[in-house]
C-alpha positions as CSV (number, residue, x, y, z in Angstrom):
1,M,0.8,31.1,18.9
2,I,-2.0,29.2,17.2
3,L,-2.2,25.5,17.0
4,E,-4.1,24.2,13.8
5,V,-5.5,20.9,14.3
6,A,-6.6,18.8,11.2
7,T,-7.9,15.1,11.3
8,L,-7.2,13.6,8.0
9,N,-9.1,10.5,6.9
10,I,-7.0,8.9,3.9
11,I,-8.8,6.7,1.4
12,P,-8.0,3.1,2.6
13,G,-5.3,1.6,0.6
14,E,-3.6,5.2,-0.2
15,T,-1.7,5.9,3.1
16,E,1.7,4.8,1.6
17,N,1.1,7.3,-1.1
18,F,-0.3,10.0,1.2
19,E,2.8,9.8,3.1
20,K,5.0,10.1,0.2
21,A,3.1,13.1,-1.0
22,F,3.2,15.0,2.5
23,D,6.8,14.3,2.6
24,T,7.1,16.7,-0.3
25,A,4.2,18.9,0.8
26,K,5.9,19.6,4.2
27,A,8.5,21.7,2.6
28,I,5.7,24.1,1.1
29,I,4.1,24.8,4.6
30,A,7.5,25.1,6.1
31,S,8.2,28.0,3.9
32,M,5.4,30.1,4.8
33,P,5.6,33.1,6.7
34,G,4.3,32.7,10.3
35,Y,4.9,29.1,10.1
36,I,6.6,27.6,13.4
37,G,6.5,23.9,13.2
38,H,4.1,21.1,12.5
39,E,3.6,17.4,13.4
40,L,1.9,14.6,11.6
41,Q,0.8,11.6,13.7
42,K,-0.6,8.4,12.4
43,C,-3.5,6.9,14.5
44,I,-2.9,3.5,16.3
45,E,-6.4,2.3,16.1
46,N,-7.5,3.4,12.6
47,D,-4.4,3.0,10.3
48,H,-5.9,5.2,7.6
49,Q,-6.5,8.2,9.9
50,Y,-3.8,11.0,10.9
51,I,-3.6,14.1,13.0
52,L,-1.9,17.2,11.6
53,L,-0.8,19.9,14.1
54,V,0.6,23.1,12.9
55,K,2.0,25.7,14.7
56,W,1.5,29.5,13.5
57,E,2.5,32.9,14.8
58,K,-1.0,34.2,14.3
59,L,-4.5,32.8,12.8
60,S,-4.1,34.8,9.7
61,D,-0.7,33.2,8.9
62,H,-2.9,30.1,8.3
63,T,-6.0,31.4,7.0
64,E,-4.8,34.2,4.8
65,G,-1.2,33.7,4.3
66,F,-1.3,30.1,3.6
67,R,-4.7,29.4,2.2
68,Q,-4.7,32.3,-0.1
69,S,-1.0,31.9,-1.4
70,A,-0.2,30.2,-4.7
71,A,1.6,27.7,-2.7
72,Y,-1.5,26.4,-1.3
73,Q,-2.4,25.4,-4.8
74,T,0.4,23.1,-5.0
75,W,-0.3,21.7,-1.4
76,K,-3.9,21.1,-2.5
77,A,-2.7,19.1,-5.6
78,L,-0.7,16.9,-3.7
79,L,-2.8,16.1,-0.9
80,H,-6.4,17.0,-1.3
81,H,-7.4,13.9,-3.3
82,F,-6.3,11.6,-0.6
83,Y,-9.1,12.7,1.9
84,D,-12.3,11.1,2.5
85,P,-14.1,13.0,3.9
86,F,-12.5,16.4,3.6
87,P,-11.0,17.1,6.9
88,T,-12.4,19.6,9.7
89,V,-9.7,22.3,10.6
90,L,-9.8,23.9,13.9
91,H,-7.6,26.4,15.5
92,Y,-6.5,26.8,19.1
93,E,-4.9,29.3,21.2
94,S,-2.7,28.9,24.7
95,L,-4.4,30.2,27.9
């Protein structure tokens, strides 16, 4: 199992719109092969910051399967305009 970790900084004043868009977008990622589950958590100290944790069966399920899919274009259209700056995404594996 691979854990994708993305810190999402949302343009101030757009958090409510981001949350609504994510509520729609989460069905896209959940439909992808290799998807196990996800959590979106809002930061207590910085109300415009979130962390997205996505569990994948293997790294290529995210980097190739999801990111190279037509569905990813819809994901991008729904969410990417809320980010400032664009998030850094890292992947972790259990020891």
